[in-house]
Tab-separated table of C-alpha atoms in Angstrom:
chain	number	residue	atom	x	y	z
A	1	GLU	CA	38.348	179.756	92.768
A	2	ASP	CA	38.438	177.222	89.950
A	3	GLN	CA	35.020	176.039	88.784
A	4	VAL	CA	33.918	173.265	86.475
A	5	THR	CA	30.322	172.827	85.309
A	6	GLN	CA	29.251	169.858	83.242
A	7	SER	CA	26.066	169.588	81.223
A	8	PRO	CA	23.763	167.894	80.825
A	9	GLU	CA	23.685	166.022	84.145
A	10	ALA	CA	22.208	163.008	82.378
A	11	LEU	CA	21.857	162.029	78.738
A	12	ARG	CA	20.024	159.139	77.143
A	13	LEU	CA	20.853	158.223	73.545
A	14	GLN	CA	19.845	155.541	71.132
A	15	GLU	CA	22.650	153.438	69.744
A	16	GLY	CA	24.156	155.307	66.805
A	17	GLU	CA	22.770	158.695	67.875
A	18	SER	CA	25.749	161.077	68.077
A	19	SER	CA	25.871	163.841	70.689
A	20	SER	CA	28.170	166.066	72.735
A	21	LEU	CA	28.856	166.586	76.415
A	22	ASN	CA	29.876	170.016	77.666
A	23	CYS	CA	32.408	171.078	80.283
A	24	SER	CA	32.519	174.804	81.076
A	25	TYR	CA	35.342	175.990	83.242
A	26	THR	CA	36.641	179.055	85.060
A	27	VAL	CA	40.300	179.052	85.969
A	28	SER	CA	42.918	181.754	86.351
A	29	GLY	CA	45.201	180.033	83.888
A	30	LEU	CA	44.765	176.563	82.436
A	31	ARG	CA	47.535	174.051	82.888
A	32	GLY	CA	45.458	171.139	81.623
A	33	LEU	CA	41.910	169.849	81.147
A	34	PHE	CA	41.180	166.181	81.654
A	35	TRP	CA	38.364	163.840	80.669
A	36	TYR	CA	37.670	160.616	82.522
A	37	ARG	CA	35.156	157.825	82.173
A	38	GLN	CA	33.740	156.212	85.312
A	39	ASP	CA	31.803	152.962	85.306
A	40	PRO	CA	29.588	152.058	88.290
A	41	GLY	CA	31.661	150.723	91.179
A	42	LYS	CA	34.948	151.626	89.500
A	43	GLY	CA	37.509	154.390	89.743
A	44	PRO	CA	37.699	157.039	87.004
A	45	GLU	CA	39.532	155.885	83.877
A	46	PHE	CA	41.678	158.458	82.095
A	47	LEU	CA	40.616	159.389	78.549
A	48	PHE	CA	42.266	162.633	77.402
A	49	THR	CA	44.374	165.595	78.434
A	50	LEU	CA	44.022	168.902	76.549
A	51	TYR	CA	46.437	171.761	77.130
A	52	SER	CA	45.539	174.676	74.887
A	53	ALA	CA	42.597	176.166	72.996
A	54	GLY	CA	42.114	174.602	69.603
A	55	GLU	CA	43.549	171.270	70.609
A	56	GLU	CA	41.613	168.101	69.730
A	57	LYS	CA	42.154	164.454	70.662
A	58	GLU	CA	40.388	161.322	69.504
A	59	LYS	CA	39.985	157.798	70.749
A	60	GLU	CA	37.657	155.380	68.986
A	61	ARG	CA	34.190	157.009	69.029
A	62	LEU	CA	35.252	159.861	71.325
A	63	LYS	CA	36.696	163.214	70.377
A	64	ALA	CA	37.570	165.957	72.864
A	65	THR	CA	37.933	169.609	71.910
A	66	LEU	CA	38.980	172.667	73.879
A	67	THR	CA	38.294	176.408	73.760
A	68	LYS	CA	39.273	179.105	76.253
A	69	LYS	CA	36.029	178.623	78.179
A	70	GLU	CA	34.818	175.094	77.567
A	71	SER	CA	35.526	171.618	76.340
A	72	PHE	CA	33.300	169.239	74.452
A	73	LEU	CA	33.359	165.476	74.410
A	74	HIS	CA	31.801	164.381	71.137
A	75	ILE	CA	30.492	160.840	70.945
A	76	THR	CA	30.001	159.547	67.409
A	77	ALA	CA	27.654	156.629	66.774
A	78	PRO	CA	27.665	155.514	70.415
A	79	LYS	CA	27.251	151.911	71.495
A	80	PRO	CA	25.707	150.591	74.721
A	81	GLU	CA	29.199	149.940	76.090
A	82	ASP	CA	29.818	153.697	76.027
A	83	SER	CA	27.310	154.033	78.868
A	84	ALA	CA	29.140	155.536	81.855
A	85	THR	CA	29.620	158.769	83.761
A	86	TYR	CA	32.033	161.151	82.050
A	87	LEU	CA	34.022	163.468	84.287
A	88	CYS	CA	35.837	166.652	83.370
A	89	ALA	CA	38.590	168.214	85.494
A	90	VAL	CA	40.816	171.279	85.218
A	91	GLN	CA	44.243	171.945	86.610
A	92	ALA	CA	45.232	175.576	87.087
A	93	GLU	CA	48.576	177.221	86.551
A	94	GLY	CA	50.503	177.944	89.696
A	95	GLY	CA	51.928	175.840	92.500
A	96	SER	CA	49.047	173.457	93.101
A	97	TYR	CA	48.697	170.316	91.003
A	98	ILE	CA	45.254	169.566	92.385
A	99	PRO	CA	42.608	169.087	89.676
A	100	THR	CA	39.084	170.390	90.246
A	101	PHE	CA	36.386	168.026	89.026
A	102	GLY	CA	32.919	168.640	87.663
A	103	ARG	CA	29.985	166.535	88.853
A	104	GLY	CA	29.909	164.529	85.649
A	105	THR	CA	27.453	163.606	82.906
A	106	SER	CA	25.734	160.256	83.205
A	107	LEU	CA	25.368	158.762	79.727
A	108	ILE	CA	23.079	155.857	78.926
A	109	VAL	CA	23.079	154.423	75.411
A	110	HIS	CA	20.114	152.202	74.597
A	111	PRO	CA	20.456	149.374	72.065
B	1	GLY	CA	52.978	148.401	89.951
B	2	ALA	CA	50.930	148.626	86.789
B	3	GLY	CA	48.250	150.786	88.340
B	4	VAL	CA	47.151	152.452	91.557
B	5	SER	CA	46.252	149.797	94.089
B	6	GLN	CA	43.856	150.407	96.969
B	7	SER	CA	42.871	148.247	99.906
B	8	PRO	CA	40.525	147.186	101.255
B	9	SER	CA	38.173	147.338	98.299
B	10	ASN	CA	35.206	147.168	100.662
B	11	LYS	CA	34.954	147.906	104.369
B	12	VAL	CA	31.932	147.806	106.654
B	13	THR	CA	32.569	149.248	110.088
B	14	GLU	CA	30.569	150.178	113.127
B	15	LYS	CA	30.012	153.798	114.019
B	16	GLY	CA	32.746	155.017	116.332
B	17	LYS	CA	35.432	152.615	115.132
B	18	ASP	CA	38.643	153.710	113.410
B	19	VAL	CA	39.465	152.651	109.831
B	20	GLU	CA	42.618	152.705	107.752
B	21	LEU	CA	42.594	152.839	103.967
B	22	ARG	CA	45.732	152.071	102.007
B	23	CYS	CA	46.968	153.334	98.649
B	24	ASP	CA	49.920	152.038	96.662
B	25	PRO	CA	50.615	154.465	93.792
B	26	ILE	CA	52.071	153.793	90.376
B	27	SER	CA	55.804	153.235	90.627
B	28	GLY	CA	57.730	156.464	90.122
B	29	HIS	CA	54.766	158.747	90.711
B	30	THR	CA	55.747	161.380	93.241
B	31	ALA	CA	52.335	163.029	93.630
B	32	LEU	CA	49.495	161.281	95.426
B	33	TYR	CA	45.905	162.441	95.954
B	34	TRP	CA	42.960	161.322	98.035
B	35	TYR	CA	39.419	162.117	96.948
B	36	ARG	CA	36.043	161.147	98.373
B	37	GLN	CA	32.963	160.382	96.308
B	38	SER	CA	29.586	160.043	97.986
B	39	LEU	CA	26.716	158.265	96.265
B	40	GLY	CA	25.680	160.271	93.222
B	41	GLN	CA	28.066	163.096	94.050
B	42	GLY	CA	31.183	164.517	92.467
B	43	LEU	CA	34.751	164.010	93.577
B	44	GLU	CA	35.654	165.867	96.771
B	45	PHE	CA	39.368	166.624	97.225
B	46	LEU	CA	40.792	165.556	100.578
B	47	ILE	CA	44.587	165.776	100.571
B	48	TYR	CA	47.581	165.940	98.245
B	49	PHE	CA	51.109	164.626	98.819
B	50	GLN	CA	54.247	165.602	96.962
B	51	GLY	CA	56.757	163.004	98.047
B	52	ASN	CA	56.200	162.487	101.765
B	53	SER	CA	54.979	165.990	102.503
B	54	ALA	CA	51.392	167.193	102.293
B	55	PRO	CA	51.420	170.804	101.054
B	56	ASP	CA	47.635	170.864	100.887
B	57	LYS	CA	45.435	169.342	103.589
B	58	SER	CA	42.629	171.803	103.029
B	59	GLY	CA	40.098	169.216	101.967
B	60	LEU	CA	40.150	167.061	105.076
B	61	PRO	CA	36.592	167.435	106.434
B	62	SER	CA	37.439	167.248	110.131
B	63	ASP	CA	40.251	166.445	112.562
B	64	ARG	CA	39.021	162.831	112.588
B	65	PHE	CA	40.665	162.479	109.177
B	66	SER	CA	44.418	162.160	108.785
B	67	ALA	CA	46.786	160.810	106.180
B	68	GLU	CA	50.429	159.966	105.904
B	69	ARG	CA	52.817	158.825	103.243
B	70	THR	CA	56.072	157.052	103.867
B	71	GLY	CA	59.038	156.406	101.610
B	72	GLY	CA	57.440	158.507	98.905
B	73	SER	CA	55.211	155.583	98.070
B	74	VAL	CA	52.402	153.997	100.093
B	75	SER	CA	49.842	156.269	101.737
B	76	THR	CA	47.352	155.567	104.506
B	77	LEU	CA	44.156	157.536	105.098
B	78	THR	CA	42.874	157.121	108.650
B	79	ILE	CA	39.381	157.992	109.806
B	80	GLN	CA	38.920	158.009	113.563
B	81	ARG	CA	35.591	157.558	115.346
B	82	THR	CA	33.752	156.956	112.093
B	83	GLN	CA	30.325	158.490	111.539
B	84	GLN	CA	27.596	157.439	109.137
B	85	GLU	CA	28.249	160.485	106.966
B	86	ASP	CA	31.747	159.117	106.325
B	87	SER	CA	30.198	156.382	104.166
B	88	ALA	CA	31.553	156.921	100.658
B	89	VAL	CA	34.076	155.693	98.132
B	90	TYR	CA	37.578	156.864	98.931
B	91	LEU	CA	39.621	157.219	95.760
B	92	CYS	CA	43.383	157.464	95.560
B	93	ALA	CA	45.236	158.789	92.522
B	94	SER	CA	48.842	159.359	91.589
B	95	SER	CA	50.777	161.319	88.996
B	96	ARG	CA	54.222	162.261	87.748
B	97	PRO	CA	54.330	166.080	87.818
B	98	GLN	CA	55.039	167.655	84.474
B	99	ALA	CA	55.596	171.224	83.417
B	100	SER	CA	52.240	171.445	81.706
B	101	GLY	CA	49.405	169.464	83.215
B	102	ASN	CA	50.042	166.214	85.007
B	103	THR	CA	47.515	163.484	84.324
B	104	ILE	CA	46.394	161.696	87.466
B	105	TYR	CA	45.509	158.027	87.430
B	106	PHE	CA	42.974	156.591	89.852
B	107	GLY	CA	42.665	153.352	91.723
B	108	GLU	CA	39.405	151.443	91.975
B	109	GLY	CA	38.561	152.947	95.339
B	110	SER	CA	37.808	151.739	98.836
B	111	TRP	CA	34.076	151.507	99.550
B	112	LEU	CA	33.437	152.428	103.167
B	113	THR	CA	30.095	151.770	104.843
B	114	VAL	CA	29.574	152.925	108.419
B	115	VAL	CA	26.667	151.204	110.152
């Protein structure tokens, strides 16, 4: 059974204080790993897809990295508008296209 | 359309009534997913459609839940005889299957409150 564990559950940062969110996963074979951002009262917004170990992707202050067991979402010099819940999901090789989601990390960035 | 569209955005219903939630996926997306998210909880998979067929219904929590998709496009999730524990956000997502990892895009959700 595919499993995704995100840590920490909640993170409070001061504006400008860089940090990383972790997504550990167990899957028989990885087809893709996804990061989403979810604001309160909204649906998840797609950020990145990573396919293989060693891959990295960046978008503004966010950078996602991938190893064979985990992914990190690095946030550099965060701003209050980066406050949101960040969700990680994995999609396994095989017939099913159904991603398995972690419970998310709630990030609050204080000005 | 430009994105996944869901309606209604908010629904308050009395316990025991039936509700229908609608999802209009991104044009050209053949895969469609329904998830449920309870307050402070993660995303719970409900059902997946590939075209009009549902190869995986394993996540439907009870036989009060059903879903259909017609014309390979719009999908309806129906909850019969609603219970208070059905209160949640129901999220629809769609994707274009690819050989290596298909990104799914979500709608804004339908907030269901059963009173």
